[in-house]
Short mmCIF file of C-alpha atoms and ligand atoms in Angstrom, two decimals:
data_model
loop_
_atom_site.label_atom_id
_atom_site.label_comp_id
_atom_site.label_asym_id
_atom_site.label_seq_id
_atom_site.Cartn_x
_atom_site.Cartn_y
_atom_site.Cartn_z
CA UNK C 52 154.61 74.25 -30.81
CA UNK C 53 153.34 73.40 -27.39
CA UNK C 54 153.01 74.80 -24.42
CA UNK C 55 153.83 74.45 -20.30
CA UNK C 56 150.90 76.53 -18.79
CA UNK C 57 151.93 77.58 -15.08
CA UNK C 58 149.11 78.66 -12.89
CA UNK C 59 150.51 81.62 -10.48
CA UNK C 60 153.32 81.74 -12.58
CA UNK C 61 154.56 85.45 -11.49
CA UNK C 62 155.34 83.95 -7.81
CA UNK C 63 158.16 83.27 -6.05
CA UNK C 64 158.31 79.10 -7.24
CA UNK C 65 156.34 79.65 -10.59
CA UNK C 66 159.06 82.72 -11.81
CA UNK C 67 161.70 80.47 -10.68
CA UNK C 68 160.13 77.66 -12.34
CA UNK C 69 159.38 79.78 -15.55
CA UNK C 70 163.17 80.36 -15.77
CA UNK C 71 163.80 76.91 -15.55
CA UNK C 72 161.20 75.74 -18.46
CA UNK C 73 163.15 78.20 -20.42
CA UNK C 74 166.31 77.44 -20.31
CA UNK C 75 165.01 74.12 -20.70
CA UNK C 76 164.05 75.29 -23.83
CA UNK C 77 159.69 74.86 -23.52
CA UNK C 78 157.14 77.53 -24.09
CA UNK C 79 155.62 79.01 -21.23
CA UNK C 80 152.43 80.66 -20.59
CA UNK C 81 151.87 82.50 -17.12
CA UNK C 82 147.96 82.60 -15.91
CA UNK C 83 147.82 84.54 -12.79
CA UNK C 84 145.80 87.00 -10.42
CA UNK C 85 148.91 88.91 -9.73
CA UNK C 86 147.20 89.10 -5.88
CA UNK C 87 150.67 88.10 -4.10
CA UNK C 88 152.99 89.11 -7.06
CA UNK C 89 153.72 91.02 -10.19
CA UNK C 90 154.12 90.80 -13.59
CA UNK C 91 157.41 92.15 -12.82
CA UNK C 92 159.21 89.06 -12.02
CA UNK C 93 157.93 87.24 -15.08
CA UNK C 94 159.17 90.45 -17.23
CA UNK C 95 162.55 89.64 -15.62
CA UNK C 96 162.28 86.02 -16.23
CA UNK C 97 162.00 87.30 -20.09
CA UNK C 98 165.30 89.37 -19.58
CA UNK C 99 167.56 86.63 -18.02
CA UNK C 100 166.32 83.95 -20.89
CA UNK C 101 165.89 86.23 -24.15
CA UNK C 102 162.74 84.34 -24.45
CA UNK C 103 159.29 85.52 -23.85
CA UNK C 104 156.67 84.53 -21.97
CA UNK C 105 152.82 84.52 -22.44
CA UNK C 106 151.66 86.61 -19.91
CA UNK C 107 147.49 86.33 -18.78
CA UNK C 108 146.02 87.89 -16.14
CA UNK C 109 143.14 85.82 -14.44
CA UNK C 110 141.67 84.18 -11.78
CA UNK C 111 141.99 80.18 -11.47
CA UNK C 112 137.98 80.16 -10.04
CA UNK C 113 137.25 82.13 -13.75
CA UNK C 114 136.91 79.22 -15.56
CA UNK C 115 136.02 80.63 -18.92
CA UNK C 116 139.10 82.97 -18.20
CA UNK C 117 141.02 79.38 -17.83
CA UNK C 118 139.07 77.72 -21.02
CA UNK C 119 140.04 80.70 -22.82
CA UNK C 120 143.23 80.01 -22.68
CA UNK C 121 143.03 76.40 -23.73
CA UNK C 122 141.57 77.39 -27.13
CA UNK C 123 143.82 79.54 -27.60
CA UNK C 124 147.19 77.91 -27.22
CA UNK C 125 148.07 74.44 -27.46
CA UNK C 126 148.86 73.66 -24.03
CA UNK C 127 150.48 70.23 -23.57
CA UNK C 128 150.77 70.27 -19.46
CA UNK C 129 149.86 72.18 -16.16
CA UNK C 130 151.93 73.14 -13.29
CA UNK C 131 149.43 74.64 -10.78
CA UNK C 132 151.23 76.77 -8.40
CA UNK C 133 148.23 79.29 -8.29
CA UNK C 134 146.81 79.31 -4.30
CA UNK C 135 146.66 80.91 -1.13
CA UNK C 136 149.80 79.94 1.33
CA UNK C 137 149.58 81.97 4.88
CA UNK C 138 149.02 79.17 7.53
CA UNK C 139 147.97 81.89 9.74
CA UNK C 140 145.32 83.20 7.32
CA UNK C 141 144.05 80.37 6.64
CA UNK C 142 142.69 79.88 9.76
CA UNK C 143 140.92 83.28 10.01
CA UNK C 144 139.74 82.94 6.56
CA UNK C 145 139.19 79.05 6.29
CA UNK C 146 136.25 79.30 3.50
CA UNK C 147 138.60 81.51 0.73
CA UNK C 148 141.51 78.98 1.47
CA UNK C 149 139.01 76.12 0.47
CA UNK C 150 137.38 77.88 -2.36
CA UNK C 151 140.77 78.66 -3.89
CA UNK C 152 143.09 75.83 -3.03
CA UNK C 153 140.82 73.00 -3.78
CA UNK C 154 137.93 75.14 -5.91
CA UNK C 155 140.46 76.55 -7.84
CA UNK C 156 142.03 72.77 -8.43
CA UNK C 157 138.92 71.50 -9.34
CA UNK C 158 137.84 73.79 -11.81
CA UNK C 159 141.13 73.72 -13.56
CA UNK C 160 140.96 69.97 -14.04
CA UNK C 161 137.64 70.33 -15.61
CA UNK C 162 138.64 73.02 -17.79
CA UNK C 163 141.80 70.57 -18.18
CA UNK C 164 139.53 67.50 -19.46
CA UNK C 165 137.18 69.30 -21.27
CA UNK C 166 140.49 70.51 -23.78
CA UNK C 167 142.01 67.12 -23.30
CA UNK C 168 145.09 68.19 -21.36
CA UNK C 169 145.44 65.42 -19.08
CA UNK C 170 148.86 66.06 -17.49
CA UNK C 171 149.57 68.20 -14.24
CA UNK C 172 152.24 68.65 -11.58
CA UNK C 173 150.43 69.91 -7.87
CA UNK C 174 152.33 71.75 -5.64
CA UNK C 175 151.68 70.15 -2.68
CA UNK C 176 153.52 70.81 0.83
CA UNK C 177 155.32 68.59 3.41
CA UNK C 178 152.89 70.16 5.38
CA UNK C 179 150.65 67.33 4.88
CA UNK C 180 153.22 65.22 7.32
CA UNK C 181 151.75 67.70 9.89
CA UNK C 182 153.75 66.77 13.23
CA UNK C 183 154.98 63.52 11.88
CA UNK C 184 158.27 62.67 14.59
CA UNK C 185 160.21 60.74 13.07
CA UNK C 186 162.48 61.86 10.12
CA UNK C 187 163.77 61.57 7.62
CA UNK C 188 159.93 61.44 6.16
CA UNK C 189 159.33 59.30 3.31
CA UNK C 190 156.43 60.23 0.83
CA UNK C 191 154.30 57.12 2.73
CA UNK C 192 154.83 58.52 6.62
CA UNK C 193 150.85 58.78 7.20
CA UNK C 194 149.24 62.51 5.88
CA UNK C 195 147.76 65.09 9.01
CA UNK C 196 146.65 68.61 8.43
CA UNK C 197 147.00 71.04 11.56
CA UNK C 198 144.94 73.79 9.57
CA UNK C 199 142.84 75.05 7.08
CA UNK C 200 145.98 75.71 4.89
CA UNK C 201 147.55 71.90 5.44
CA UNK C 202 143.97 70.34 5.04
CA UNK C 203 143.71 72.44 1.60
CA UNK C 204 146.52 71.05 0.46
CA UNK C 205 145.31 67.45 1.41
CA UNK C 206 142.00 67.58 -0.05
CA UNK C 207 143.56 68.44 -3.28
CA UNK C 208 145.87 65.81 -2.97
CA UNK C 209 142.78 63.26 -2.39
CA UNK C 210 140.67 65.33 -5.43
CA UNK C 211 143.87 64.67 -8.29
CA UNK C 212 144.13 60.89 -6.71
CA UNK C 213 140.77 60.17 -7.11
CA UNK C 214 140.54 61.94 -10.49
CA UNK C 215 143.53 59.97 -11.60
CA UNK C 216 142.01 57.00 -10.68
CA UNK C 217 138.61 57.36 -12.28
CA UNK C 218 140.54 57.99 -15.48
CA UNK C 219 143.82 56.39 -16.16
CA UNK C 220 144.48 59.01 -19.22
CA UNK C 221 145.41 61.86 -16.42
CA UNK C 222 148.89 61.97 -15.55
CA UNK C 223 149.86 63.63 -11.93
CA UNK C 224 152.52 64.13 -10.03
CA UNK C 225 152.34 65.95 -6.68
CA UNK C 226 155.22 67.63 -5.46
CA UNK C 227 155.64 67.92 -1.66
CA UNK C 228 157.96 70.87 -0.94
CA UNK C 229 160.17 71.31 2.17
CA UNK C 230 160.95 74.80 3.14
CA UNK C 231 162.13 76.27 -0.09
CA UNK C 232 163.92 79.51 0.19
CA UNK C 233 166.93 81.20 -1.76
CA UNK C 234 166.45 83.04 -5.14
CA UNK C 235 168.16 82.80 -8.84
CA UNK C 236 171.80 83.42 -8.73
CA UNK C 237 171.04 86.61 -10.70
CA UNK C 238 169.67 88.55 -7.92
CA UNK C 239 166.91 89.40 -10.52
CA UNK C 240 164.24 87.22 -9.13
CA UNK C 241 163.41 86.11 -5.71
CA UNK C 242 160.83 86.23 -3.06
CA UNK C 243 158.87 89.29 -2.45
CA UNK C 244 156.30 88.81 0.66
CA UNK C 245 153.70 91.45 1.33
CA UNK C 246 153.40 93.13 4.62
CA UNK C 247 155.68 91.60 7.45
CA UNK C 248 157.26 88.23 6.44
CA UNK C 249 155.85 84.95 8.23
CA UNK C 250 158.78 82.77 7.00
CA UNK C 251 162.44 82.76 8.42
CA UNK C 252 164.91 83.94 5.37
CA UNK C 253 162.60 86.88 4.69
CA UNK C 254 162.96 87.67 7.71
CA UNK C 255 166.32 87.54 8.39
CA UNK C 256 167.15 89.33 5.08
CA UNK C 257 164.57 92.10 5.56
CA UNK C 258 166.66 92.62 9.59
CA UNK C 259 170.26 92.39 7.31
CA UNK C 260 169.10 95.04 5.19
CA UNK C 261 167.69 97.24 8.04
CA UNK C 262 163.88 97.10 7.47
CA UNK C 263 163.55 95.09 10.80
CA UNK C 264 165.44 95.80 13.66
CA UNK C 265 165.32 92.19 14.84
CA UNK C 266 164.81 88.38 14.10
CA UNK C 267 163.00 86.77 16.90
CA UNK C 268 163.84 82.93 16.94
CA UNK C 269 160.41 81.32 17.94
CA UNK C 270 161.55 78.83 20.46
CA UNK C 271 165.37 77.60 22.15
CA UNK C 272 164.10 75.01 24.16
CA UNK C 273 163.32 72.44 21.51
CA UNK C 274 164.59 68.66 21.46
CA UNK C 275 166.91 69.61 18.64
CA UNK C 276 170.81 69.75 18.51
CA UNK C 277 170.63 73.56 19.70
CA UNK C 278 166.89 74.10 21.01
CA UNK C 279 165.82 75.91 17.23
CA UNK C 280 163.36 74.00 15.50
CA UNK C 281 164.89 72.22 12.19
CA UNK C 282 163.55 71.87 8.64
CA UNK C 283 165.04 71.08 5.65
CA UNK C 284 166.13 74.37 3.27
CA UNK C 285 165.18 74.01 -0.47
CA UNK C 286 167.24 76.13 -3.14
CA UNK C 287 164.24 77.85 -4.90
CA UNK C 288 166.57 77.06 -8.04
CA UNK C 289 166.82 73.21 -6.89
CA UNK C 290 163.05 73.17 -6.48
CA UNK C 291 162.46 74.95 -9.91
CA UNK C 292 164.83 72.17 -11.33
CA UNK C 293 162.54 69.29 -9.51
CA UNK C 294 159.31 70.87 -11.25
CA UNK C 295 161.09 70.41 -14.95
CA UNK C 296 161.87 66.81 -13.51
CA UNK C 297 158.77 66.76 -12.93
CA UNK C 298 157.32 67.00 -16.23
CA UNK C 299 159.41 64.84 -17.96
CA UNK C 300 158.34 61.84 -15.86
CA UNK C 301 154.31 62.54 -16.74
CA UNK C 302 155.65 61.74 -20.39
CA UNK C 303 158.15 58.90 -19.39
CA UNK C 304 156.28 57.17 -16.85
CA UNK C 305 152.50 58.19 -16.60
CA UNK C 306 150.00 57.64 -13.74
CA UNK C 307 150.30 59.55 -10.24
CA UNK C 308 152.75 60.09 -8.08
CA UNK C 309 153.75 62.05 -5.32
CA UNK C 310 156.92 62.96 -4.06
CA UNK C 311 159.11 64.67 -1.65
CA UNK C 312 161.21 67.76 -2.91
CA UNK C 313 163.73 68.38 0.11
CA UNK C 314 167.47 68.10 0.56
CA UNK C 315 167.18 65.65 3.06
CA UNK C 316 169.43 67.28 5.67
CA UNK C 317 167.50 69.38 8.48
CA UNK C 318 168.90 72.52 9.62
CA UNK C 319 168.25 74.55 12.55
CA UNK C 320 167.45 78.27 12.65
CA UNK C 321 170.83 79.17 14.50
CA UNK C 322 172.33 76.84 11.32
CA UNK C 323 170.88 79.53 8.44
CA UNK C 324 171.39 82.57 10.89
CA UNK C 325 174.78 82.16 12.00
CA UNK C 326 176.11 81.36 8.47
CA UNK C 327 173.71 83.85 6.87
CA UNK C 328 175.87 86.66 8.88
CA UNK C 329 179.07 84.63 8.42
CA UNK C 330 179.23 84.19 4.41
CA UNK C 331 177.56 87.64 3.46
CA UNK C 332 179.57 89.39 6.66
CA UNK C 333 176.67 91.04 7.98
CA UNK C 334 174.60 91.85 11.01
CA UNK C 335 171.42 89.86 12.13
CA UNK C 336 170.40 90.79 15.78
CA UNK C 337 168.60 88.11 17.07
CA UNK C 338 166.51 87.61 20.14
CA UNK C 339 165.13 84.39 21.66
CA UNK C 340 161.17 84.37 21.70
CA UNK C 341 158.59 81.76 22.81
CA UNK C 342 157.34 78.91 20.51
CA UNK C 343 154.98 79.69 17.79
CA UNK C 344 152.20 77.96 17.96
CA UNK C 345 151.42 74.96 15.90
CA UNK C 346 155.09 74.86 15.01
CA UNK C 347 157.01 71.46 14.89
CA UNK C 348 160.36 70.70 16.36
CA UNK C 349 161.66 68.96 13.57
CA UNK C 350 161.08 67.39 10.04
CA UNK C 351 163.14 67.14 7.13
CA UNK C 352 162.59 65.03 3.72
CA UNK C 353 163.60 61.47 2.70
CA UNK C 354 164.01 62.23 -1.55
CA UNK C 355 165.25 59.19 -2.16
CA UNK C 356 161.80 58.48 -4.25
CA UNK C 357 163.01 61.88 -6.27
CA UNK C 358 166.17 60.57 -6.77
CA UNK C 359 165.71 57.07 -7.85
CA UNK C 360 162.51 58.01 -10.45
CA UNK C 361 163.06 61.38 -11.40
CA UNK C 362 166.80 61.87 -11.05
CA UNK C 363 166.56 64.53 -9.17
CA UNK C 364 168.43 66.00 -5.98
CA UNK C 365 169.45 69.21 -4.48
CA UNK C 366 172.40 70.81 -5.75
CA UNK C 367 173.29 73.55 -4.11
CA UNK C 368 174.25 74.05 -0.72
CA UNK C 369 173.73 76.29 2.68
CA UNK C 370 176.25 78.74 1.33
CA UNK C 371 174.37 78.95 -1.50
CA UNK C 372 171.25 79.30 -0.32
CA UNK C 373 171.83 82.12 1.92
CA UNK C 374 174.28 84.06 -0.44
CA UNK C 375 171.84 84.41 -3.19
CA UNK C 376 168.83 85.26 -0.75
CA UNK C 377 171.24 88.36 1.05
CA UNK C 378 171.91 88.97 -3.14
CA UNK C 379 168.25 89.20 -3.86
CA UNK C 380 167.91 91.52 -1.25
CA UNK C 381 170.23 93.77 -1.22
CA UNK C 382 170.21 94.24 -5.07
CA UNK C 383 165.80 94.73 -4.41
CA UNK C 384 165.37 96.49 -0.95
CA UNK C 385 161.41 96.95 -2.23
CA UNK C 386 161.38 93.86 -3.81
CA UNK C 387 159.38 94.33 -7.56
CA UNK C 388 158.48 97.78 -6.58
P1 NAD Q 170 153.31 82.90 -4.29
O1 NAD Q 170 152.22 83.56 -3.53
O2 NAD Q 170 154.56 83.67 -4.54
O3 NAD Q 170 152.76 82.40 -5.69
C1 NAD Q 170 151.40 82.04 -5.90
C2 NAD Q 170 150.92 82.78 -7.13
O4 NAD Q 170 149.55 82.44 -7.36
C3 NAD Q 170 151.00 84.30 -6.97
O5 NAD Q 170 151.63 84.85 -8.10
C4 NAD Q 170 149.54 84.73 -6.87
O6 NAD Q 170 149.34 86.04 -7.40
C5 NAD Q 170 148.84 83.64 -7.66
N1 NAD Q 170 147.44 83.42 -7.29
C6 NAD Q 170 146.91 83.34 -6.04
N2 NAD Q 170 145.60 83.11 -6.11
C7 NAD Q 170 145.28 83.03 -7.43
C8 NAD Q 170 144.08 82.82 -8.14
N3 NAD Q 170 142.90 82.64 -7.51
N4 NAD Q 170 144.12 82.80 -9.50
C9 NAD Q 170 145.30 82.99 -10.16
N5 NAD Q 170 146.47 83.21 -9.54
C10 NAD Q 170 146.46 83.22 -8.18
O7 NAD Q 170 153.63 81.52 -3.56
P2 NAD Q 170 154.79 80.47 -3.82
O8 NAD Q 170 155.66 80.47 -2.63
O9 NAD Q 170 155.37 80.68 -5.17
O10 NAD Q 170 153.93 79.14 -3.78
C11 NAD Q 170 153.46 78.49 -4.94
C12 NAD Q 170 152.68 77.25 -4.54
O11 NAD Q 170 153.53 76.41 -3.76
C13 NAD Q 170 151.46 77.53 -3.67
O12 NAD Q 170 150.44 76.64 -4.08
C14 NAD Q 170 151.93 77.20 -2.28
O13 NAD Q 170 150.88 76.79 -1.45
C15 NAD Q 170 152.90 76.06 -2.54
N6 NAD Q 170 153.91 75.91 -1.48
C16 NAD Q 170 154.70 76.98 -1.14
C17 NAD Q 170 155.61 76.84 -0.11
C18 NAD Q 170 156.47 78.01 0.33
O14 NAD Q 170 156.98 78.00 1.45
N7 NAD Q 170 156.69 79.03 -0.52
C19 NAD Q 170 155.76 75.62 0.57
C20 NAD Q 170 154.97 74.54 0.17
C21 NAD Q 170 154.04 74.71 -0.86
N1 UFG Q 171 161.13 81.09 12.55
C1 UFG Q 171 161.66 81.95 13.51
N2 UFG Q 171 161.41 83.29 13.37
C2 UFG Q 171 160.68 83.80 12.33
C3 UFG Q 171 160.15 82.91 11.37
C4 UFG Q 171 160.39 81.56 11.51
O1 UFG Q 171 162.31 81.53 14.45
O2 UFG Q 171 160.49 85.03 12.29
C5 UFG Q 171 161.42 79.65 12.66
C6 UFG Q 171 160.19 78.79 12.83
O3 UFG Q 171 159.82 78.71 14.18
C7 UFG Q 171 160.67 77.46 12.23
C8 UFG Q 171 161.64 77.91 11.12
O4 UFG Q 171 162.03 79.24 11.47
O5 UFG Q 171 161.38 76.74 13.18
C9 UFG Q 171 161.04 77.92 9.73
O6 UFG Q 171 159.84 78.68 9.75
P1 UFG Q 171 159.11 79.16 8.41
O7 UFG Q 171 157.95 80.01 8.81
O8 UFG Q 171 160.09 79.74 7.47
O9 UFG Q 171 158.62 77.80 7.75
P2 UFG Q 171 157.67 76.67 8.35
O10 UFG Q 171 158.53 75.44 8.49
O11 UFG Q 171 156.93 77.09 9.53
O12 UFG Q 171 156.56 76.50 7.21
C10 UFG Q 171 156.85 76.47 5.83
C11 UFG Q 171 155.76 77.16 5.04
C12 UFG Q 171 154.48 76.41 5.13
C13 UFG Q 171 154.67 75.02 4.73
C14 UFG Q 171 155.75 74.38 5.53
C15 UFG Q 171 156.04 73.00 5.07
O13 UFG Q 171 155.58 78.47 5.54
O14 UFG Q 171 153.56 77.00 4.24
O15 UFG Q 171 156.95 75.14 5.42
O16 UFG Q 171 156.28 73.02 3.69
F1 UFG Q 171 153.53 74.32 4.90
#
């Protein structure tokens, strides 16, 4: 028996991911601070599957919390979702971002190598396109960070390249989400932000279910088809499904690789609002604001690399995605609490 060892496991992707694995009928092991989650969610994972889950409590930087783990278990890969994600953070608190986005990287891989386990899947960010104009972005449109958070992800992107070039044995692919939102069908599992959401469909959910009185739309006078910026919506189910994709290719066609995980269609914040309200029949005052800073008018993903080598694309649609967010919600005002 061997195992899939996800780093930050008990988050939003890595739950989602762990229910995937499962169903996909691997072992999974959860290592995770629990600083931006619960065990909760991976408790639930466990209820939806009728499988269990190893559950470990530690920090990535611990490494002989991490090495413990690989002489325990038999671990055959690594998907590392464990890091720090608040763009705005990031940039107040640029030296934690570094020291656990690309520290933590690092010292997994070593702990990695020193147990032989040469195979990992990154979650990376389309991020690192930073303002890129001209989409749909393919995975070689030129890399930018506009902050601590985007360079993070960067560095570690350069780190696992150069690793996997000094030693042809690792196997790496780097997944570059899009916006991924949405939770399992279930309305078990899903996103559960601390404090006052930063990103759009927590936001609009958290006004739909009366925490917030309003959604402020950051910007209507962009160069997009109604002035709202556009980005491209990722089912956190069609994501999960990319990451088991994922895996499969380390095995069937080794080396590293990057690629895209996006539906390739952009949509603009009046798009997810108005049908939000529309499919789930319910309220979502709105209010124009001004632009946020350092946000982009427009990007969405080219997948076609997904497609062709890892047979993977998005599956489920706008109706979907904002049906089982409003289900996630409503069913888990508090979220895990
Ligand atoms: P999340 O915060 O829900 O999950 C991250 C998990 O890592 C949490 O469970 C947290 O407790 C854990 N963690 C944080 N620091 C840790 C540490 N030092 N040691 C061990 N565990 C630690 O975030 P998510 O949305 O599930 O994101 C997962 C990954 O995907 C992150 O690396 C994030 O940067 C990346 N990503 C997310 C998005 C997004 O919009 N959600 C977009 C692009 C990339
Ligand atoms: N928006 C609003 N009001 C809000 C929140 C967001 O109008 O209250 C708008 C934004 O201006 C943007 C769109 O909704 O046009 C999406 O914003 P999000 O904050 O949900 O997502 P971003 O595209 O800004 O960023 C996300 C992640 C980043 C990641 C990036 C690329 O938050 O971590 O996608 O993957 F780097």
């Amino acid at each position: 028996m061997s195992y899939v060892l996800l780093t930050g496991g008990a988050g939003y992707i890595g739950s989602h991911t762990a229910l995937a694995l499962l169903r996909a009928g691997e072992q999974v092991i959860s290592f995770d601070n629990y600083s931006n989650s619960s065990p909760e969610s991976l408790k639930r994972v466990e209820q939806l599957t009728g499988k269990s889950i190893i559950k470990i409590e530690g920090d990535v930087l611990d490494v002989e919390a991490l090495a413990a783990v690989f002489a325990q278990y038999p671990v055959k890969a690594v998907v590392h979702f464990a890091g720090l994600k608040a763009v705005g953070e990031s940039t107040q608190k640029p030296l934690w971002y570094y020291e656990t986005n690309v520290g933590g990287t690092i010292k997994l891989c070593q702990v990695m190598a020193k147990f032989g386990v040469k195979n990992l899947v990154f979650s990376s960010s389309a991020t690192v396109y930073g303002d890129a104009q001209n989409s749909p972005l393919p995975e070689t449109t030129p890399t930018v960070a506009m902050n601590p958070y985007g360079q993070s992800k960067l560095m570690t992107e350069w780190v696992l390249q150069d690793l996997q070039h000094s030693d042809n044995s690792w196997n790496i692919a780097v997944l570059r989400y899009f916006n991924p939102v949405g939770a399992d069908e279930s309305g078990r599992i899903g996103e559960d932000p601390n404090g006052i959401p930063n990103n759009l469909m927590p936001f609009i959910t958290q006004v739909a279910v009366g925490k917030r009185a309003e959604l402020q739309i950051f910007g209507n006078d962009y160069p997009t088809v109604d002035g709202t910026g556009v980005r491209d919506y990722i089912h956190v189910t069609d994501l999960a499904a990319g990451h088991v994709a994922a895996l499969q290719h380390l095995f069937t066609d080794p080396g590293f690789d990057s690629f895209n995980l996006g539906s390739g269609e952009g949509l603009s914040v009046l798009d997810i609002v108005t049908r939000f309200a529309a499919v789930n029949q319910v309220e979502v005052p709105y209010q124009f604001a001004a632009r946020r800073p350092g946000d982009v008018a427009r990007y969405f993903a080219d997948p076609s690399k997904a497609k062709t080598l890892l047979n993977w694309q998005t599956e489920k649609t706008l109706d979907d995605i904002v049906r089982d967010s409003w289900n996630w919600q409503k069913n888990n005002p508090n979220g895990y609490n």
